[in-house]
Amino acid sequence: MTVPVPAPAPARPRPAVDFSQRPMLVFWEMTRACLLACRHCRASATAHAAPGELSRDEGRGLIEQVAGFGRPYPILVLTGGDCLLRPDLFDLAGYAVSLGVPVCMSPSVTPLLTAGMISRIAGSGVKAVSISLDGAGAATHDGVRGIAGHFGRTVQAIRALVAAGVTVQVNTTVMSANVAELPDIAALLAETGSHMWEVFFLVHVGRGTAAGAISPAAHEDVCHFLYDAAHHGFVVRTVEAPSFRRVVALRRAGGPPPDTPLYRALTGRLGLLLGPPDGRPSAHTAATRDGKGILFVAHDGEVYPAGFLPLGLGNIRDRPLCDIYRDDPLLRMIRGARFTGRCGRCEYADLCGGSRARAYAASGDPLGEDPSCLYQPGRAASLDRAGTP
């Protein structure tokens, strides 16, 4: 699954959102059909649509429910599978645009993503498009995507979308197989004129259980590297790594980066490719997490806190989306940062809150601590008292 989010316009930023009343992002898995078979696929997508997909009329009803949250409307992300396999994609996207709901789109790079399709996307009113790039070269990316030659077609699609005037987000899932290539992927973003980099930290759901997640120590190193990468002309965001926001807060306050071999290798390579940091980093730090500011609607209308957190909350065929989001007891606890373990004691519980999906995957408790985070609560305060930057 890919997840596009439009960059905020500097002159007219979106109003602040009360996440107890409305999400910032509603992801709609329009279909589970996809022509790819990616090793880390959350949805375990197949070539054909799964039974029970929302119909066109039900899809329009979902869009009306998204608008029903009121302004500022949540951003509706049309994802999959491959949203291009929905024959009513542009009808539904156009309906959302007509209601004033911001729309983003997550197509797969397949023969369906033609020059004509890119032109149609560019003229559809869609705010942003995301394209997945999981390696800096064909060996790694094609190995993940399962199709020879896919890397070249992906880079070509990114260039074509940028040339068509589309805001492009590149999505990368961090795995042991590609972590060393992150600086080279960053350089590709800069070279192609991509606007955003959304970096996914693997959660073991779907086919992702077979992919190689990186260690907690590497999580920390990569978050610090991403702070450095955010100085090079594109916005950096993370998925299932809210500790990135803690890292950004610490680094902006003058805190030091880690002195580890992996971090030194990543940031050294980044500097070699893109030069020294330039200006203030463009790092996305909104305090969202699974179930707080984020909601996921599956192909069959079932609602989840996020695509990587498979705990059903109800179905839009039976209950309004707004009621599910505002009233569900689990979501209220998540938004209230009522966590256990280190996440519950942490001074960054609201800004970060840990990955609820990873906590659930590790322990079965969606309110448990995030095992990928090495941070010890209170460390920031102790550094301040000691006068350490």
mmCIF file of C-alpha atoms in Angstrom:
data_model
loop_
_atom_site.group_PDB
_atom_site.id
_atom_site.type_symbol
_atom_site.label_atom_id
_atom_site.label_comp_id
_atom_site.label_asym_id
_atom_site.label_seq_id
_atom_site.Cartn_x
_atom_site.Cartn_y
_atom_site.Cartn_z
ATOM 1 C CA MET A 1 0.000 0.000 0.000
ATOM 2 C CA THR A 2 1.228 3.476 -0.777
ATOM 3 C CA VAL A 3 0.176 6.566 1.026
ATOM 4 C CA PRO A 4 0.260 10.021 -0.552
ATOM 5 C CA VAL A 5 -0.220 13.204 1.440
ATOM 6 C CA PRO A 6 -0.210 16.648 -0.176
ATOM 7 C CA ALA A 7 2.413 19.145 0.964
ATOM 8 C CA PRO A 8 0.855 22.129 2.773
ATOM 9 C CA ALA A 9 0.751 25.363 0.774
ATOM 10 C CA PRO A 10 3.043 27.920 2.452
ATOM 11 C CA ALA A 11 0.735 30.865 1.806
ATOM 12 C CA ARG A 12 -2.476 29.164 2.974
ATOM 13 C CA PRO A 13 -1.736 26.449 5.561
ATOM 14 C CA ARG A 14 -4.540 24.108 6.556
ATOM 15 C CA PRO A 15 -6.270 25.101 9.795
ATOM 16 C CA ALA A 16 -5.373 23.227 12.954
ATOM 17 C CA VAL A 17 -7.312 19.972 13.282
ATOM 18 C CA ASP A 18 -8.958 18.734 16.480
ATOM 19 C CA PHE A 19 -8.070 15.066 16.169
ATOM 20 C CA SER A 20 -10.729 14.081 18.717
ATOM 21 C CA GLN A 21 -13.379 15.213 16.226
ATOM 22 C CA ARG A 22 -11.949 14.476 12.795
ATOM 23 C CA PRO A 23 -9.000 12.685 11.237
ATOM 24 C CA MET A 24 -6.450 14.385 9.040
ATOM 25 C CA LEU A 25 -6.301 11.394 6.693
ATOM 26 C CA VAL A 26 -8.876 8.805 5.655
ATOM 27 C CA PHE A 27 -7.390 5.988 3.607
ATOM 28 C CA TRP A 28 -9.795 4.058 1.399
ATOM 29 C CA GLU A 29 -8.547 0.720 0.137
ATOM 30 C CA MET A 30 -10.679 0.871 -3.005
ATOM 31 C CA THR A 31 -9.663 -2.638 -4.067
ATOM 32 C CA ARG A 32 -7.242 -5.386 -3.135
ATOM 33 C CA ALA A 33 -6.582 -6.143 -6.780
ATOM 34 C CA CYS A 34 -3.045 -5.400 -7.977
ATOM 35 C CA LEU A 35 -0.841 -6.705 -10.781
ATOM 36 C CA LEU A 36 2.232 -6.641 -8.527
ATOM 37 C CA ALA A 37 3.197 -9.093 -5.770
ATOM 38 C CA CYS A 38 5.405 -7.019 -3.487
ATOM 39 C CA ARG A 39 7.242 -8.850 -0.728
ATOM 40 C CA HIS A 40 6.094 -6.440 2.005
ATOM 41 C CA CYS A 41 2.468 -5.875 0.886
ATOM 42 C CA ARG A 42 0.213 -5.037 3.825
ATOM 43 C CA ALA A 43 -2.890 -6.131 1.928
ATOM 44 C CA SER A 44 -1.492 -9.391 0.501
ATOM 45 C CA ALA A 45 -2.970 -8.091 -2.745
ATOM 46 C CA THR A 46 -3.950 -10.454 -5.553
ATOM 47 C CA ALA A 47 -4.586 -10.055 -9.281
ATOM 48 C CA HIS A 48 -8.359 -10.017 -8.841
ATOM 49 C CA ALA A 49 -10.736 -8.024 -6.668
ATOM 50 C CA ALA A 50 -11.670 -9.561 -3.331
ATOM 51 C CA PRO A 51 -15.345 -10.289 -2.632
ATOM 52 C CA GLY A 52 -17.416 -7.579 -0.979
ATOM 53 C CA GLU A 53 -15.813 -4.437 -2.410
ATOM 54 C CA LEU A 54 -17.801 -1.273 -1.846
ATOM 55 C CA SER A 55 -19.924 -0.488 -4.884
ATOM 56 C CA ARG A 56 -19.849 2.818 -6.741
ATOM 57 C CA ASP A 57 -22.884 4.055 -4.798
ATOM 58 C CA GLU A 58 -21.415 2.864 -1.504
ATOM 59 C CA GLY A 59 -18.174 4.620 -2.430
ATOM 60 C CA ARG A 60 -20.034 7.866 -3.010
ATOM 61 C CA GLY A 61 -21.691 7.355 0.357
ATOM 62 C CA LEU A 62 -18.285 6.923 1.987
ATOM 63 C CA ILE A 63 -17.094 10.162 0.374
ATOM 64 C CA GLU A 64 -20.160 11.941 1.767
ATOM 65 C CA GLN A 65 -19.327 10.556 5.211
ATOM 66 C CA VAL A 66 -15.787 11.928 4.905
ATOM 67 C CA ALA A 67 -17.251 15.329 4.052
ATOM 68 C CA GLY A 68 -19.582 14.890 7.020
ATOM 69 C CA PHE A 69 -16.682 15.396 9.428
ATOM 70 C CA GLY A 70 -16.899 19.078 8.469
ATOM 71 C CA ARG A 71 -14.180 21.550 7.674
ATOM 72 C CA PRO A 72 -11.278 21.273 7.508
ATOM 73 C CA TYR A 73 -12.213 18.144 5.582
ATOM 74 C CA PRO A 74 -9.976 15.104 6.026
ATOM 75 C CA ILE A 75 -7.744 14.259 3.093
ATOM 76 C CA LEU A 76 -9.125 11.206 1.281
ATOM 77 C CA VAL A 77 -6.391 8.860 0.076
ATOM 78 C CA LEU A 78 -7.481 6.458 -2.674
ATOM 79 C CA THR A 79 -5.286 3.417 -2.317
ATOM 80 C CA GLY A 80 -5.313 -0.359 -2.723
ATOM 81 C CA GLY A 81 -4.133 -2.807 -4.059
ATOM 82 C CA ASP A 82 -4.003 -0.632 -7.137
ATOM 83 C CA CYS A 83 -6.680 2.040 -7.308
ATOM 84 C CA LEU A 84 -6.281 2.136 -11.116
ATOM 85 C CA LEU A 85 -8.055 -1.227 -11.235
ATOM 86 C CA ARG A 86 -11.280 0.414 -10.057
ATOM 87 C CA PRO A 87 -13.198 1.336 -13.246
ATOM 88 C CA ASP A 88 -15.050 4.064 -11.341
ATOM 89 C CA LEU A 89 -11.871 5.630 -9.921
ATOM 90 C CA PHE A 90 -12.155 8.996 -11.635
ATOM 91 C CA ASP A 91 -15.916 9.183 -11.133
ATOM 92 C CA LEU A 92 -15.401 8.752 -7.391
ATOM 93 C CA ALA A 93 -12.376 11.053 -7.225
ATOM 94 C CA GLY A 94 -14.305 13.695 -9.150
ATOM 95 C CA TYR A 95 -17.257 13.404 -6.779
ATOM 96 C CA ALA A 96 -14.976 13.987 -3.780
ATOM 97 C CA VAL A 97 -13.355 16.986 -5.468
ATOM 98 C CA SER A 98 -16.793 18.420 -6.239
ATOM 99 C CA LEU A 99 -17.613 18.306 -2.520
ATOM 100 C CA GLY A 100 -14.368 20.057 -1.630
ATOM 101 C CA VAL A 101 -12.736 16.969 -0.120
ATOM 102 C CA PRO A 102 -8.971 16.917 -0.851
ATOM 103 C CA VAL A 103 -8.050 13.751 -2.746
ATOM 104 C CA CYS A 104 -4.760 11.905 -3.142
ATOM 105 C CA MET A 105 -4.097 8.806 -5.186
ATOM 106 C CA SER A 106 -1.766 5.800 -4.881
ATOM 107 C CA PRO A 107 -1.441 4.024 -8.233
ATOM 108 C CA SER A 108 0.869 1.090 -8.784
ATOM 109 C CA VAL A 109 3.439 1.283 -11.565
ATOM 110 C CA THR A 110 1.976 -1.204 -14.038
ATOM 111 C CA PRO A 111 1.072 -1.030 -17.749
ATOM 112 C CA LEU A 112 -2.089 0.804 -16.634
ATOM 113 C CA LEU A 113 -0.030 3.877 -15.679
ATOM 114 C CA THR A 114 0.357 5.144 -19.241
ATOM 115 C CA ALA A 115 1.130 8.648 -20.448
ATOM 116 C CA GLY A 116 -2.573 9.093 -21.076
ATOM 117 C CA MET A 117 -3.396 7.963 -17.544
ATOM 118 C CA ILE A 118 -0.842 10.386 -16.090
ATOM 119 C CA SER A 119 -2.416 13.190 -18.099
ATOM 120 C CA ARG A 120 -5.840 12.207 -16.802
ATOM 121 C CA ILE A 121 -4.593 12.170 -13.218
ATOM 122 C CA ALA A 122 -3.011 15.597 -13.686
ATOM 123 C CA GLY A 123 -6.341 17.033 -14.821
ATOM 124 C CA SER A 124 -8.503 15.306 -12.216
ATOM 125 C CA GLY A 125 -8.109 17.717 -9.320
ATOM 126 C CA VAL A 126 -6.096 15.174 -7.306
ATOM 127 C CA LYS A 127 -3.770 16.937 -4.868
ATOM 128 C CA ALA A 128 -0.898 14.448 -4.875
ATOM 129 C CA VAL A 129 0.156 11.045 -6.163
ATOM 130 C CA SER A 130 2.451 8.576 -4.457
ATOM 131 C CA ILE A 131 4.788 6.146 -6.189
ATOM 132 C CA SER A 132 6.702 3.411 -4.381
ATOM 133 C CA LEU A 133 10.469 3.186 -4.788
ATOM 134 C CA ASP A 134 12.159 0.588 -2.613
ATOM 135 C CA GLY A 135 15.704 0.647 -3.885
ATOM 136 C CA ALA A 136 18.249 2.881 -5.544
ATOM 137 C CA GLY A 137 18.711 0.418 -8.392
ATOM 138 C CA ALA A 138 17.040 -2.429 -10.217
ATOM 139 C CA ALA A 139 18.542 -5.249 -8.176
ATOM 140 C CA THR A 140 16.933 -4.152 -4.919
ATOM 141 C CA HIS A 141 13.727 -2.529 -6.144
ATOM 142 C CA ASP A 142 12.853 -5.234 -8.658
ATOM 143 C CA GLY A 143 13.570 -7.883 -6.030
ATOM 144 C CA VAL A 144 11.042 -6.267 -3.683
ATOM 145 C CA ARG A 145 8.429 -5.645 -6.374
ATOM 146 C CA GLY A 146 8.770 -9.046 -7.975
ATOM 147 C CA ILE A 147 8.979 -7.797 -11.587
ATOM 148 C CA ALA A 148 12.117 -7.404 -13.695
ATOM 149 C CA GLY A 149 12.521 -3.926 -15.181
ATOM 150 C CA HIS A 150 10.148 -2.332 -12.673
ATOM 151 C CA PHE A 151 12.775 0.060 -11.294
ATOM 152 C CA GLY A 152 13.284 1.801 -14.631
ATOM 153 C CA ARG A 153 9.552 2.122 -15.211
ATOM 154 C CA THR A 154 9.088 3.518 -11.720
ATOM 155 C CA VAL A 155 11.684 6.254 -12.157
ATOM 156 C CA GLN A 156 10.199 7.048 -15.568
ATOM 157 C CA ALA A 157 6.723 7.357 -14.000
ATOM 158 C CA ILE A 158 8.027 9.699 -11.312
ATOM 159 C CA ARG A 159 9.628 11.943 -13.930
ATOM 160 C CA ALA A 160 6.468 11.928 -16.063
ATOM 161 C CA LEU A 161 4.223 12.837 -13.145
ATOM 162 C CA VAL A 162 6.505 15.674 -12.070
ATOM 163 C CA ALA A 163 6.649 16.944 -15.671
ATOM 164 C CA ALA A 164 2.820 16.862 -15.804
ATOM 165 C CA GLY A 165 2.673 19.192 -12.811
ATOM 166 C CA VAL A 166 1.555 16.569 -10.305
ATOM 167 C CA THR A 167 2.772 16.787 -6.704
ATOM 168 C CA VAL A 168 4.705 13.548 -6.268
ATOM 169 C CA GLN A 169 5.397 11.658 -3.095
ATOM 170 C CA VAL A 170 7.892 8.805 -3.185
ATOM 171 C CA ASN A 171 7.180 5.988 -0.735
ATOM 172 C CA THR A 172 9.988 3.772 0.517
ATOM 173 C CA THR A 173 9.649 0.851 2.911
ATOM 174 C CA VAL A 174 12.781 0.427 5.002
ATOM 175 C CA MET A 175 14.039 -3.152 5.169
ATOM 176 C CA SER A 176 17.360 -4.781 5.884
ATOM 177 C CA ALA A 177 17.754 -5.273 2.122
ATOM 178 C CA ASN A 178 17.635 -1.559 1.285
ATOM 179 C CA VAL A 179 18.644 0.403 4.385
ATOM 180 C CA ALA A 180 22.143 1.081 3.022
ATOM 181 C CA GLU A 181 20.605 2.524 -0.183
ATOM 182 C CA LEU A 182 18.552 5.226 1.562
ATOM 183 C CA PRO A 183 21.009 8.058 0.734
ATOM 184 C CA ASP A 184 20.962 7.088 -2.947
ATOM 185 C CA ILE A 185 17.157 6.988 -2.924
ATOM 186 C CA ALA A 186 17.190 10.483 -1.400
ATOM 187 C CA ALA A 187 19.454 11.635 -4.210
ATOM 188 C CA LEU A 188 17.007 10.192 -6.755
ATOM 189 C CA LEU A 189 14.197 12.198 -5.156
ATOM 190 C CA ALA A 190 16.213 15.384 -5.440
ATOM 191 C CA GLU A 191 17.251 14.639 -9.020
ATOM 192 C CA THR A 192 13.712 13.834 -10.224
ATOM 193 C CA GLY A 193 12.145 16.852 -8.527
ATOM 194 C CA SER A 194 9.949 14.778 -6.215
ATOM 195 C CA HIS A 195 8.220 16.798 -3.545
ATOM 196 C CA MET A 196 7.902 14.396 -0.598
ATOM 197 C CA TRP A 197 9.502 11.286 0.800
ATOM 198 C CA GLU A 198 7.286 9.032 2.910
ATOM 199 C CA VAL A 199 9.388 6.389 4.605
ATOM 200 C CA PHE A 200 7.555 3.321 5.899
ATOM 201 C CA PHE A 201 9.010 1.315 8.756
ATOM 202 C CA LEU A 202 8.006 -2.299 8.254
ATOM 203 C CA VAL A 203 5.278 -3.822 10.418
ATOM 204 C CA HIS A 204 4.819 -7.581 10.231
ATOM 205 C CA VAL A 205 1.350 -7.804 8.705
ATOM 206 C CA GLY A 206 0.259 -9.302 5.374
ATOM 207 C CA ARG A 207 3.247 -10.338 3.265
ATOM 208 C CA GLY A 208 5.396 -8.005 5.407
ATOM 209 C CA THR A 209 5.891 -10.900 7.817
ATOM 210 C CA ALA A 210 8.309 -12.380 5.291
ATOM 211 C CA ALA A 211 10.349 -9.206 4.760
ATOM 212 C CA GLY A 212 13.370 -8.230 6.835
ATOM 213 C CA ALA A 213 12.585 -5.538 9.416
ATOM 214 C CA ILE A 214 15.529 -3.516 10.705
ATOM 215 C CA SER A 215 16.573 -3.532 14.362
ATOM 216 C CA PRO A 216 15.452 -0.962 16.975
ATOM 217 C CA ALA A 217 18.941 0.552 16.953
ATOM 218 C CA ALA A 218 18.763 0.920 13.173
ATOM 219 C CA HIS A 219 15.318 2.554 13.536
ATOM 220 C CA GLU A 220 16.914 5.285 15.624
ATOM 221 C CA ASP A 221 19.806 5.735 13.209
ATOM 222 C CA VAL A 222 17.476 5.953 10.199
ATOM 223 C CA CYS A 223 15.255 8.545 11.928
ATOM 224 C CA HIS A 224 18.312 10.728 12.523
ATOM 225 C CA PHE A 225 19.402 10.225 8.924
ATOM 226 C CA LEU A 226 15.935 11.259 7.717
ATOM 227 C CA TYR A 227 16.223 14.483 9.715
ATOM 228 C CA ASP A 228 19.416 15.194 7.759
ATOM 229 C CA ALA A 229 17.759 14.230 4.461
ATOM 230 C CA ALA A 230 14.933 16.695 5.140
ATOM 231 C CA HIS A 231 17.415 19.538 4.537
ATOM 232 C CA HIS A 232 17.626 18.773 0.810
ATOM 233 C CA GLY A 233 14.503 20.218 -0.787
ATOM 234 C CA PHE A 234 11.758 17.676 -0.137
ATOM 235 C CA VAL A 235 9.409 17.040 2.780
ATOM 236 C CA VAL A 236 10.164 13.926 4.837
ATOM 237 C CA ARG A 237 7.466 11.944 6.602
ATOM 238 C CA THR A 238 7.413 8.550 8.284
ATOM 239 C CA VAL A 239 4.805 5.804 8.596
ATOM 240 C CA GLU A 240 4.811 3.581 11.695
ATOM 241 C CA ALA A 241 7.831 5.472 13.044
ATOM 242 C CA PRO A 242 6.330 8.328 15.081
ATOM 243 C CA SER A 243 9.594 8.427 17.049
ATOM 244 C CA PHE A 244 10.870 10.437 14.070
ATOM 245 C CA ARG A 245 9.004 13.390 15.610
ATOM 246 C CA ARG A 246 10.910 12.924 18.862
ATOM 247 C CA VAL A 247 14.171 12.864 16.909
ATOM 248 C CA VAL A 248 13.207 16.057 15.047
ATOM 249 C CA ALA A 249 12.348 17.801 18.331
ATOM 250 C CA LEU A 250 15.656 16.758 19.901
ATOM 251 C CA ARG A 251 17.757 17.704 16.877
ATOM 252 C CA ARG A 252 16.035 21.078 16.463
ATOM 253 C CA ALA A 253 16.805 21.759 20.120
ATOM 254 C CA GLY A 254 20.490 21.137 19.432
ATOM 255 C CA GLY A 255 20.694 17.516 20.472
ATOM 256 C CA PRO A 256 23.476 15.426 18.905
ATOM 257 C CA PRO A 257 22.996 12.690 16.318
ATOM 258 C CA PRO A 258 24.082 9.146 17.187
ATOM 259 C CA ASP A 259 27.718 8.194 16.829
ATOM 260 C CA THR A 260 27.135 4.791 15.259
ATOM 261 C CA PRO A 261 28.533 3.076 12.164
ATOM 262 C CA LEU A 262 25.168 2.939 10.384
ATOM 263 C CA TYR A 263 24.320 6.594 10.982
ATOM 264 C CA ARG A 264 27.809 7.737 9.967
ATOM 265 C CA ALA A 265 27.629 5.669 6.778
ATOM 266 C CA LEU A 266 24.160 6.960 5.845
ATOM 267 C CA THR A 267 24.769 10.632 6.532
ATOM 268 C CA GLY A 268 28.260 10.500 5.031
ATOM 269 C CA ARG A 269 26.893 9.077 1.794
ATOM 270 C CA LEU A 270 24.075 11.665 1.820
ATOM 271 C CA GLY A 271 26.583 14.501 2.107
ATOM 272 C CA LEU A 272 28.677 13.054 -0.698
ATOM 273 C CA LEU A 273 25.646 12.892 -3.017
ATOM 274 C CA LEU A 274 23.739 16.053 -2.075
ATOM 275 C CA GLY A 275 26.233 18.270 -0.304
ATOM 276 C CA PRO A 276 25.896 20.022 3.063
ATOM 277 C CA PRO A 277 22.491 20.646 4.690
ATOM 278 C CA ASP A 278 20.570 23.596 3.287
ATOM 279 C CA GLY A 279 18.303 25.623 5.572
ATOM 280 C CA ARG A 280 15.675 24.400 8.009
ATOM 281 C CA PRO A 281 14.601 20.775 7.548
ATOM 282 C CA SER A 282 11.219 20.079 5.946
ATOM 283 C CA ALA A 283 10.170 17.364 8.377
ATOM 284 C CA HIS A 284 6.509 16.519 8.946
ATOM 285 C CA THR A 285 5.824 16.554 12.711
ATOM 286 C CA ALA A 286 2.016 16.599 13.119
ATOM 287 C CA ALA A 287 1.186 14.518 16.216
ATOM 288 C CA THR A 288 -0.859 11.870 14.406
ATOM 289 C CA ARG A 289 -0.715 8.118 14.875
ATOM 290 C CA ASP A 290 -2.828 5.054 14.152
ATOM 291 C CA GLY A 291 -6.309 6.061 15.305
ATOM 292 C CA LYS A 292 -5.382 9.669 16.069
ATOM 293 C CA GLY A 293 -5.777 11.734 12.932
ATOM 294 C CA ILE A 294 -5.657 8.561 10.822
ATOM 295 C CA LEU A 295 -8.426 6.167 9.803
ATOM 296 C CA PHE A 296 -8.458 3.305 7.300
ATOM 297 C CA VAL A 297 -11.465 1.946 5.411
ATOM 298 C CA ALA A 298 -10.919 -1.472 3.852
ATOM 299 C CA HIS A 299 -12.232 -2.645 0.495
ATOM 300 C CA ASP A 300 -15.320 -4.145 2.165
ATOM 301 C CA GLY A 301 -16.159 -1.106 4.304
ATOM 302 C CA GLU A 302 -14.599 -2.369 7.533
ATOM 303 C CA VAL A 303 -12.915 0.435 9.471
ATOM 304 C CA TYR A 304 -9.508 0.145 11.168
ATOM 305 C CA PRO A 305 -7.286 2.565 13.129
ATOM 306 C CA ALA A 306 -4.731 2.250 10.288
ATOM 307 C CA GLY A 307 -3.857 -0.051 7.440
ATOM 308 C CA PHE A 308 -1.203 -1.807 9.506
ATOM 309 C CA LEU A 309 -3.379 -2.254 12.628
ATOM 310 C CA PRO A 310 -5.885 -5.051 11.852
ATOM 311 C CA LEU A 311 -8.393 -4.382 14.632
ATOM 312 C CA GLY A 312 -11.867 -3.897 13.160
ATOM 313 C CA LEU A 313 -13.893 -1.055 14.641
ATOM 314 C CA GLY A 314 -17.111 -1.486 12.670
ATOM 315 C CA ASN A 315 -18.352 -1.202 9.113
ATOM 316 C CA ILE A 316 -19.579 1.870 7.264
ATOM 317 C CA ARG A 317 -22.432 -0.279 5.922
ATOM 318 C CA ASP A 318 -23.749 -0.460 9.480
ATOM 319 C CA ARG A 319 -22.482 2.639 11.276
ATOM 320 C CA PRO A 320 -21.438 6.153 10.196
ATOM 321 C CA LEU A 321 -17.698 6.704 9.855
ATOM 322 C CA CYS A 322 -17.886 9.824 11.999
ATOM 323 C CA ASP A 323 -19.434 7.905 14.915
ATOM 324 C CA ILE A 324 -16.826 5.155 14.672
ATOM 325 C CA TYR A 325 -13.947 7.627 14.739
ATOM 326 C CA ARG A 326 -15.252 9.842 17.537
ATOM 327 C CA ASP A 327 -16.772 7.251 19.854
ATOM 328 C CA ASP A 328 -14.801 4.009 19.581
ATOM 329 C CA PRO A 329 -13.277 3.227 23.018
ATOM 330 C CA LEU A 330 -9.932 2.052 21.622
ATOM 331 C CA LEU A 331 -9.518 5.169 19.483
ATOM 332 C CA ARG A 332 -10.370 7.378 22.457
ATOM 333 C CA MET A 333 -7.658 5.661 24.512
ATOM 334 C CA ILE A 334 -5.155 5.997 21.663
ATOM 335 C CA ARG A 335 -5.945 9.709 21.277
ATOM 336 C CA GLY A 336 -5.678 10.135 25.037
ATOM 337 C CA ALA A 337 -2.197 8.521 25.026
ATOM 338 C CA ARG A 338 -3.326 5.958 27.591
ATOM 339 C CA PHE A 339 -0.477 3.590 26.856
ATOM 340 C CA THR A 340 1.373 1.032 28.960
ATOM 341 C CA GLY A 341 5.087 0.424 29.353
ATOM 342 C CA ARG A 342 7.639 3.007 28.280
ATOM 343 C CA CYS A 343 5.206 4.696 25.876
ATOM 344 C CA GLY A 344 2.863 5.412 28.797
ATOM 345 C CA ARG A 345 5.647 7.019 30.837
ATOM 346 C CA CYS A 346 7.256 8.934 27.999
ATOM 347 C CA GLU A 347 7.238 12.733 27.841
ATOM 348 C CA TYR A 348 6.729 12.375 24.081
ATOM 349 C CA ALA A 349 3.567 10.274 24.516
ATOM 350 C CA ASP A 350 1.374 12.777 22.677
ATOM 351 C CA LEU A 351 3.872 14.015 20.069
ATOM 352 C CA CYS A 352 4.985 10.470 19.276
ATOM 353 C CA GLY A 353 2.958 7.807 21.047
ATOM 354 C CA GLY A 354 4.799 4.944 19.401
ATOM 355 C CA SER A 355 3.579 2.741 16.585
ATOM 356 C CA ARG A 356 0.295 1.228 17.743
ATOM 357 C CA ALA A 357 0.458 -1.261 14.880
ATOM 358 C CA ARG A 358 3.901 -2.488 15.884
ATOM 359 C CA ALA A 359 2.921 -2.700 19.556
ATOM 360 C CA TYR A 360 -0.045 -4.866 18.566
ATOM 361 C CA ALA A 361 2.025 -7.032 16.216
ATOM 362 C CA ALA A 362 4.606 -7.620 18.943
ATOM 363 C CA SER A 363 2.405 -8.180 21.991
ATOM 364 C CA GLY A 364 -1.245 -8.276 20.971
ATOM 365 C CA ASP A 365 -1.807 -5.033 22.921
ATOM 366 C CA PRO A 366 -2.470 -1.957 20.753
ATOM 367 C CA LEU A 367 -1.807 0.234 23.808
ATOM 368 C CA GLY A 368 1.510 -1.422 24.646
ATOM 369 C CA GLU A 369 4.982 -0.008 24.152
ATOM 370 C CA ASP A 370 6.567 0.190 20.715
ATOM 371 C CA PRO A 371 9.433 -2.347 20.691
ATOM 372 C CA SER A 372 11.225 -0.522 17.874
ATOM 373 C CA CYS A 373 11.937 2.534 20.061
ATOM 374 C CA LEU A 374 15.041 2.546 22.263
ATOM 375 C CA TYR A 375 14.295 5.882 23.951
ATOM 376 C CA GLN A 376 14.176 5.852 27.741
ATOM 377 C CA PRO A 377 11.518 8.225 29.172
ATOM 378 C CA GLY A 378 12.879 11.221 31.026
ATOM 379 C CA ARG A 379 16.163 11.329 29.145
ATOM 380 C CA ALA A 380 15.374 14.662 27.485
ATOM 381 C CA ALA A 381 14.554 16.274 30.836
ATOM 382 C CA SER A 382 17.720 14.881 32.414
ATOM 383 C CA LEU A 383 19.790 16.308 29.560
ATOM 384 C CA ASP A 384 18.174 19.722 30.050
ATOM 385 C CA ARG A 385 18.921 19.673 33.806
ATOM 386 C CA ALA A 386 22.517 18.724 33.086
ATOM 387 C CA GLY A 387 22.882 21.574 30.623
ATOM 388 C CA THR A 388 23.684 19.218 27.774
ATOM 389 C CA PRO A 389 22.490 20.434 24.340
#
